[in-house]
Each structure stands twice: as C-alpha cells, then as structure tokens.
N, C-alpha and C. Protein backbone atom coordinates (compact mmCIF):
# COMPACT_ATOMS: atom_id res chain seq x y z
N MET A 1 0.85 -1.19 0.00
CA MET A 1 0.00 0.00 0.00
C MET A 1 0.89 1.24 0.00
N SER A 2 0.69 2.08 -0.95
CA SER A 2 1.58 3.23 -1.12
C SER A 2 1.45 4.27 -0.02
N ASP A 3 0.31 4.31 0.69
CA ASP A 3 0.15 5.30 1.75
C ASP A 3 0.49 4.76 3.13
N CYS A 4 0.93 3.50 3.22
CA CYS A 4 1.26 2.89 4.51
C CYS A 4 2.73 3.13 4.81
N ILE A 5 3.01 3.77 5.93
CA ILE A 5 4.39 4.09 6.29
C ILE A 5 5.23 2.83 6.47
N PHE A 6 4.66 1.77 7.02
CA PHE A 6 5.44 0.54 7.20
C PHE A 6 5.72 -0.14 5.87
N CYS A 7 4.77 -0.12 4.95
CA CYS A 7 5.02 -0.66 3.61
C CYS A 7 6.14 0.13 2.93
N ARG A 8 6.17 1.42 3.14
CA ARG A 8 7.22 2.25 2.54
C ARG A 8 8.58 1.97 3.19
N ILE A 9 8.60 1.70 4.50
CA ILE A 9 9.85 1.31 5.16
C ILE A 9 10.33 -0.03 4.60
N ILE A 10 9.43 -0.98 4.48
CA ILE A 10 9.77 -2.30 3.95
C ILE A 10 10.33 -2.18 2.54
N ALA A 11 9.76 -1.29 1.74
CA ALA A 11 10.20 -1.10 0.35
C ALA A 11 11.50 -0.30 0.25
N GLY A 12 11.99 0.21 1.38
CA GLY A 12 13.22 0.99 1.37
C GLY A 12 13.03 2.44 0.97
N GLN A 13 11.79 2.91 0.92
CA GLN A 13 11.49 4.29 0.54
C GLN A 13 11.65 5.27 1.70
N ILE A 14 11.58 4.75 2.91
CA ILE A 14 11.77 5.55 4.12
C ILE A 14 12.84 4.85 4.95
N PRO A 15 13.85 5.58 5.41
CA PRO A 15 14.90 4.93 6.19
C PRO A 15 14.40 4.51 7.57
N ALA A 16 14.98 3.43 8.07
CA ALA A 16 14.68 2.93 9.41
C ALA A 16 15.91 2.22 9.93
N SER A 17 16.02 2.14 11.24
CA SER A 17 17.13 1.43 11.88
C SER A 17 16.77 -0.04 11.99
N MET A 18 17.05 -0.78 10.93
CA MET A 18 16.72 -2.21 10.87
C MET A 18 17.59 -2.99 11.85
N VAL A 19 16.95 -3.95 12.53
CA VAL A 19 17.70 -4.82 13.44
C VAL A 19 17.55 -6.28 13.06
N TYR A 20 16.58 -6.61 12.20
CA TYR A 20 16.35 -8.00 11.80
C TYR A 20 15.52 -7.98 10.52
N GLN A 21 15.84 -8.92 9.63
CA GLN A 21 15.05 -9.09 8.41
C GLN A 21 15.11 -10.55 7.99
N ASP A 22 14.01 -11.04 7.46
CA ASP A 22 14.01 -12.32 6.76
C ASP A 22 12.98 -12.21 5.65
N GLU A 23 12.65 -13.32 5.04
CA GLU A 23 11.76 -13.26 3.88
C GLU A 23 10.33 -12.88 4.22
N HIS A 24 9.94 -12.95 5.50
CA HIS A 24 8.56 -12.69 5.89
C HIS A 24 8.36 -11.46 6.78
N VAL A 25 9.39 -11.07 7.53
CA VAL A 25 9.24 -9.97 8.48
C VAL A 25 10.46 -9.05 8.46
N VAL A 26 10.24 -7.84 8.92
CA VAL A 26 11.34 -6.91 9.19
C VAL A 26 11.15 -6.38 10.60
N ALA A 27 12.25 -5.98 11.23
CA ALA A 27 12.19 -5.40 12.57
C ALA A 27 13.08 -4.17 12.59
N PHE A 28 12.56 -3.10 13.14
CA PHE A 28 13.30 -1.85 13.20
C PHE A 28 12.97 -1.11 14.49
N LYS A 29 13.89 -0.22 14.88
CA LYS A 29 13.72 0.54 16.12
C LYS A 29 12.57 1.53 15.98
N ASP A 30 11.77 1.63 17.03
CA ASP A 30 10.67 2.59 17.06
C ASP A 30 11.25 4.00 17.17
N ILE A 31 10.70 4.94 16.40
CA ILE A 31 11.24 6.31 16.44
C ILE A 31 10.77 7.08 17.66
N HIS A 32 9.79 6.56 18.38
CA HIS A 32 9.32 7.16 19.63
C HIS A 32 9.31 6.08 20.71
N PRO A 33 10.49 5.63 21.15
CA PRO A 33 10.56 4.48 22.06
C PRO A 33 9.89 4.73 23.41
N LYS A 34 9.23 3.68 23.90
CA LYS A 34 8.57 3.70 25.21
C LYS A 34 9.38 2.93 26.25
N ALA A 35 10.53 2.41 25.84
CA ALA A 35 11.43 1.67 26.73
C ALA A 35 12.83 1.82 26.18
N SER A 36 13.83 1.42 26.96
CA SER A 36 15.21 1.58 26.48
C SER A 36 15.46 0.73 25.23
N VAL A 37 14.74 -0.39 25.09
CA VAL A 37 14.71 -1.14 23.84
C VAL A 37 13.26 -1.18 23.38
N HIS A 38 13.01 -0.70 22.17
CA HIS A 38 11.65 -0.69 21.61
C HIS A 38 11.78 -0.92 20.11
N VAL A 39 11.45 -2.12 19.70
CA VAL A 39 11.57 -2.53 18.30
C VAL A 39 10.20 -2.95 17.79
N LEU A 40 9.92 -2.62 16.53
CA LEU A 40 8.68 -3.04 15.88
C LEU A 40 8.98 -4.21 14.95
N VAL A 41 8.17 -5.25 15.03
CA VAL A 41 8.31 -6.41 14.16
C VAL A 41 7.08 -6.43 13.26
N VAL A 42 7.33 -6.32 11.95
CA VAL A 42 6.30 -6.04 10.96
C VAL A 42 6.32 -7.11 9.86
N PRO A 43 5.17 -7.66 9.49
CA PRO A 43 5.17 -8.59 8.36
C PRO A 43 5.38 -7.82 7.06
N ARG A 44 6.09 -8.44 6.13
CA ARG A 44 6.26 -7.81 4.81
C ARG A 44 4.91 -7.68 4.09
N LYS A 45 4.03 -8.63 4.34
CA LYS A 45 2.68 -8.59 3.76
C LYS A 45 1.85 -7.57 4.54
N HIS A 46 1.14 -6.71 3.83
CA HIS A 46 0.30 -5.73 4.51
C HIS A 46 -0.97 -6.42 5.01
N ILE A 47 -1.10 -6.42 6.34
CA ILE A 47 -2.33 -6.84 7.01
C ILE A 47 -2.63 -5.69 7.96
N ALA A 48 -3.76 -5.06 7.80
CA ALA A 48 -4.04 -3.83 8.56
C ALA A 48 -4.05 -4.06 10.07
N THR A 49 -4.78 -5.06 10.53
CA THR A 49 -4.88 -5.35 11.96
C THR A 49 -4.93 -6.86 12.15
N LEU A 50 -4.73 -7.31 13.37
CA LEU A 50 -4.85 -8.73 13.65
C LEU A 50 -6.26 -9.22 13.29
N ALA A 51 -7.26 -8.39 13.47
CA ALA A 51 -8.63 -8.75 13.14
C ALA A 51 -8.82 -8.97 11.65
N ASP A 52 -7.90 -8.45 10.82
CA ASP A 52 -7.98 -8.63 9.38
C ASP A 52 -7.22 -9.85 8.88
N ALA A 53 -6.48 -10.51 9.76
CA ALA A 53 -5.74 -11.71 9.35
C ALA A 53 -6.73 -12.81 9.00
N GLU A 54 -6.33 -13.62 8.03
CA GLU A 54 -7.19 -14.71 7.55
C GLU A 54 -6.47 -16.04 7.72
N ALA A 55 -7.19 -17.12 7.47
CA ALA A 55 -6.61 -18.46 7.61
C ALA A 55 -5.34 -18.61 6.78
N VAL A 56 -5.28 -17.98 5.62
CA VAL A 56 -4.10 -18.05 4.76
C VAL A 56 -2.87 -17.43 5.44
N ASP A 57 -3.07 -16.59 6.45
CA ASP A 57 -1.99 -15.90 7.15
C ASP A 57 -1.48 -16.69 8.36
N GLN A 58 -2.02 -17.86 8.61
CA GLN A 58 -1.66 -18.62 9.80
C GLN A 58 -0.16 -18.89 9.88
N SER A 59 0.44 -19.32 8.80
CA SER A 59 1.88 -19.61 8.80
C SER A 59 2.69 -18.34 9.05
N LEU A 60 2.29 -17.25 8.44
CA LEU A 60 2.99 -15.97 8.64
C LEU A 60 2.91 -15.54 10.11
N LEU A 61 1.74 -15.66 10.71
CA LEU A 61 1.58 -15.28 12.12
C LEU A 61 2.45 -16.14 13.02
N GLY A 62 2.52 -17.43 12.74
CA GLY A 62 3.41 -18.30 13.51
C GLY A 62 4.86 -17.93 13.32
N HIS A 63 5.22 -17.59 12.09
CA HIS A 63 6.60 -17.16 11.80
C HIS A 63 6.94 -15.91 12.59
N MET A 64 6.00 -14.97 12.65
CA MET A 64 6.23 -13.74 13.41
C MET A 64 6.46 -14.04 14.88
N MET A 65 5.65 -14.93 15.43
CA MET A 65 5.80 -15.27 16.86
C MET A 65 7.18 -15.86 17.13
N LEU A 66 7.68 -16.67 16.23
CA LEU A 66 9.00 -17.27 16.43
C LEU A 66 10.13 -16.29 16.16
N ALA A 67 9.86 -15.23 15.40
CA ALA A 67 10.87 -14.20 15.16
C ALA A 67 11.04 -13.28 16.37
N LEU A 68 10.02 -13.12 17.18
CA LEU A 68 10.08 -12.19 18.31
C LEU A 68 11.24 -12.49 19.26
N PRO A 69 11.45 -13.73 19.70
CA PRO A 69 12.60 -13.99 20.58
C PRO A 69 13.94 -13.74 19.90
N LYS A 70 14.02 -13.99 18.60
CA LYS A 70 15.26 -13.72 17.85
C LYS A 70 15.57 -12.23 17.87
N VAL A 71 14.54 -11.42 17.64
CA VAL A 71 14.71 -9.97 17.66
C VAL A 71 15.13 -9.52 19.06
N ALA A 72 14.44 -10.02 20.08
CA ALA A 72 14.76 -9.64 21.46
C ALA A 72 16.20 -10.01 21.78
N GLN A 73 16.62 -11.20 21.44
CA GLN A 73 17.99 -11.63 21.72
C GLN A 73 18.99 -10.76 20.97
N SER A 74 18.68 -10.38 19.75
CA SER A 74 19.60 -9.53 18.98
C SER A 74 19.79 -8.17 19.62
N GLN A 75 18.85 -7.78 20.48
CA GLN A 75 18.91 -6.48 21.16
C GLN A 75 19.40 -6.60 22.59
N GLY A 76 19.90 -7.78 22.95
CA GLY A 76 20.47 -7.97 24.28
C GLY A 76 19.46 -8.22 25.38
N LEU A 77 18.24 -8.56 25.01
CA LEU A 77 17.20 -8.78 26.02
C LEU A 77 17.21 -10.23 26.47
N ASP A 78 18.31 -10.61 27.13
CA ASP A 78 18.52 -12.00 27.53
C ASP A 78 17.73 -12.42 28.77
N THR A 79 17.29 -11.45 29.58
CA THR A 79 16.57 -11.81 30.80
C THR A 79 15.05 -11.70 30.64
N GLY A 80 14.59 -11.31 29.47
CA GLY A 80 13.16 -11.21 29.22
C GLY A 80 12.79 -9.97 28.44
N PHE A 81 11.58 -9.98 27.94
CA PHE A 81 11.07 -8.86 27.14
C PHE A 81 9.55 -8.90 27.14
N ARG A 82 8.95 -7.82 26.72
CA ARG A 82 7.50 -7.73 26.60
C ARG A 82 7.15 -7.61 25.13
N THR A 83 6.07 -8.26 24.72
CA THR A 83 5.53 -8.06 23.37
C THR A 83 4.13 -7.49 23.49
N VAL A 84 3.83 -6.56 22.60
CA VAL A 84 2.52 -5.92 22.58
C VAL A 84 2.03 -5.89 21.15
N LEU A 85 0.76 -6.22 20.96
CA LEU A 85 0.12 -6.13 19.65
C LEU A 85 -1.19 -5.37 19.84
N ASN A 86 -1.21 -4.12 19.44
CA ASN A 86 -2.42 -3.30 19.54
C ASN A 86 -3.28 -3.59 18.31
N THR A 87 -4.59 -3.72 18.52
CA THR A 87 -5.48 -4.05 17.41
C THR A 87 -6.63 -3.06 17.36
N GLY A 88 -6.69 -2.30 16.27
CA GLY A 88 -7.77 -1.34 16.04
C GLY A 88 -7.64 -0.08 16.86
N HIS A 89 -8.47 0.89 16.53
CA HIS A 89 -8.45 2.17 17.24
C HIS A 89 -8.66 1.98 18.74
N GLY A 90 -9.64 1.16 19.09
CA GLY A 90 -9.95 0.94 20.50
C GLY A 90 -8.85 0.22 21.26
N GLY A 91 -7.98 -0.48 20.54
CA GLY A 91 -6.86 -1.18 21.15
C GLY A 91 -5.58 -0.38 21.15
N GLY A 92 -5.66 0.88 20.69
CA GLY A 92 -4.50 1.75 20.71
C GLY A 92 -3.62 1.69 19.47
N GLN A 93 -4.06 1.00 18.41
CA GLN A 93 -3.26 0.92 17.20
C GLN A 93 -3.24 2.27 16.50
N GLU A 94 -2.04 2.73 16.13
CA GLU A 94 -1.88 4.01 15.47
C GLU A 94 -1.49 3.86 14.00
N VAL A 95 -0.70 2.85 13.67
CA VAL A 95 -0.32 2.58 12.28
C VAL A 95 -1.05 1.30 11.88
N PHE A 96 -1.83 1.39 10.82
CA PHE A 96 -2.67 0.27 10.43
C PHE A 96 -1.97 -0.65 9.42
N HIS A 97 -0.88 -1.22 9.94
CA HIS A 97 -0.15 -2.34 9.35
C HIS A 97 0.24 -3.14 10.58
N MET A 98 -0.34 -4.30 10.74
CA MET A 98 -0.14 -5.10 11.95
C MET A 98 1.33 -5.15 12.33
N HIS A 99 1.63 -5.00 13.61
CA HIS A 99 3.01 -5.04 14.08
C HIS A 99 3.05 -5.34 15.57
N PHE A 100 4.10 -6.05 15.95
CA PHE A 100 4.38 -6.31 17.35
C PHE A 100 5.39 -5.30 17.85
N HIS A 101 5.22 -4.86 19.08
CA HIS A 101 6.22 -4.08 19.78
C HIS A 101 7.01 -5.05 20.65
N VAL A 102 8.33 -4.98 20.59
CA VAL A 102 9.20 -5.73 21.49
C VAL A 102 9.84 -4.69 22.41
N LEU A 103 9.58 -4.80 23.70
CA LEU A 103 10.03 -3.82 24.68
C LEU A 103 10.86 -4.49 25.76
N GLY A 104 11.89 -3.77 26.21
CA GLY A 104 12.70 -4.31 27.29
C GLY A 104 13.81 -3.36 27.68
N GLY A 105 14.76 -3.90 28.38
CA GLY A 105 15.87 -3.09 28.88
C GLY A 105 15.68 -2.84 30.35
N LYS A 106 15.71 -1.59 30.74
CA LYS A 106 15.47 -1.24 32.14
C LYS A 106 14.10 -1.75 32.56
N ALA A 107 13.90 -1.88 33.85
CA ALA A 107 12.63 -2.41 34.37
C ALA A 107 11.45 -1.65 33.74
N LEU A 108 10.52 -2.41 33.21
CA LEU A 108 9.33 -1.80 32.60
C LEU A 108 8.40 -1.34 33.71
N PRO A 109 7.64 -0.28 33.48
CA PRO A 109 6.88 0.36 34.56
C PRO A 109 5.73 -0.45 35.14
N PHE A 110 5.22 -1.41 34.41
CA PHE A 110 4.09 -2.17 34.95
C PHE A 110 4.03 -3.54 34.28
N THR A 111 3.26 -4.43 34.88
CA THR A 111 3.02 -5.73 34.28
C THR A 111 1.52 -5.89 34.07
N VAL A 112 1.18 -6.76 33.18
CA VAL A 112 -0.24 -6.99 32.87
C VAL A 112 -0.60 -8.40 33.28
C-alpha cells in the first residue's frame, strides 16, 4: 500500500534502523521508544490489523511469533522482554499495518 508508512519502510522508501530481516518480516527501532529497547516487528505482507488476518496468514503469524525472541535476543534482552500487539483504534493501534512491539531493557513500569 503506497500510503502505509510501514510498507514504505519495507520497500526501502523511508529509512529505518533495521535490526532483523528475513523473507517474511522486518524489525526496526521505534522512532518514539517507550522503553530503552523498543523494536517493531512487521510482516512484509500488509495486514491492517490482527482482526484482518485470515486463515491463509496462519503460517505468517506463527513465523512472526518465532521471530520475536530472535529480535529480542539480537537487542540484548537475555533476561526477558515484553511483546505488545495493539489491534484497532480501541486497542491503541496508530499505524494500520499489523506489528508487534518488542520492549525491554530497564525495568518496565508495569506488568499486565
């Protein structure tokens, strides 16, 4: 999608601090970090929200879940990390290209 900022990052049209890439996902540092480590893990395929994922996306979603620990480890988060997936306006999603937040580093302010 030409108007999606994450699609443009994936296409190399907008620079980002990439920390991980494979054939299905990319991961880059958040430009407005909420923790000392804050990385976004984004599928190369545009899926607006988790609610928009379909059965055909099952393998991709599983791949993303397995990529999260790799991304965390690449950022030195050896003692643990938090993952967040906001879905829709009511869930706090701001960019409508599904993405996981990987957060860690200094003690996070709260647990859920």
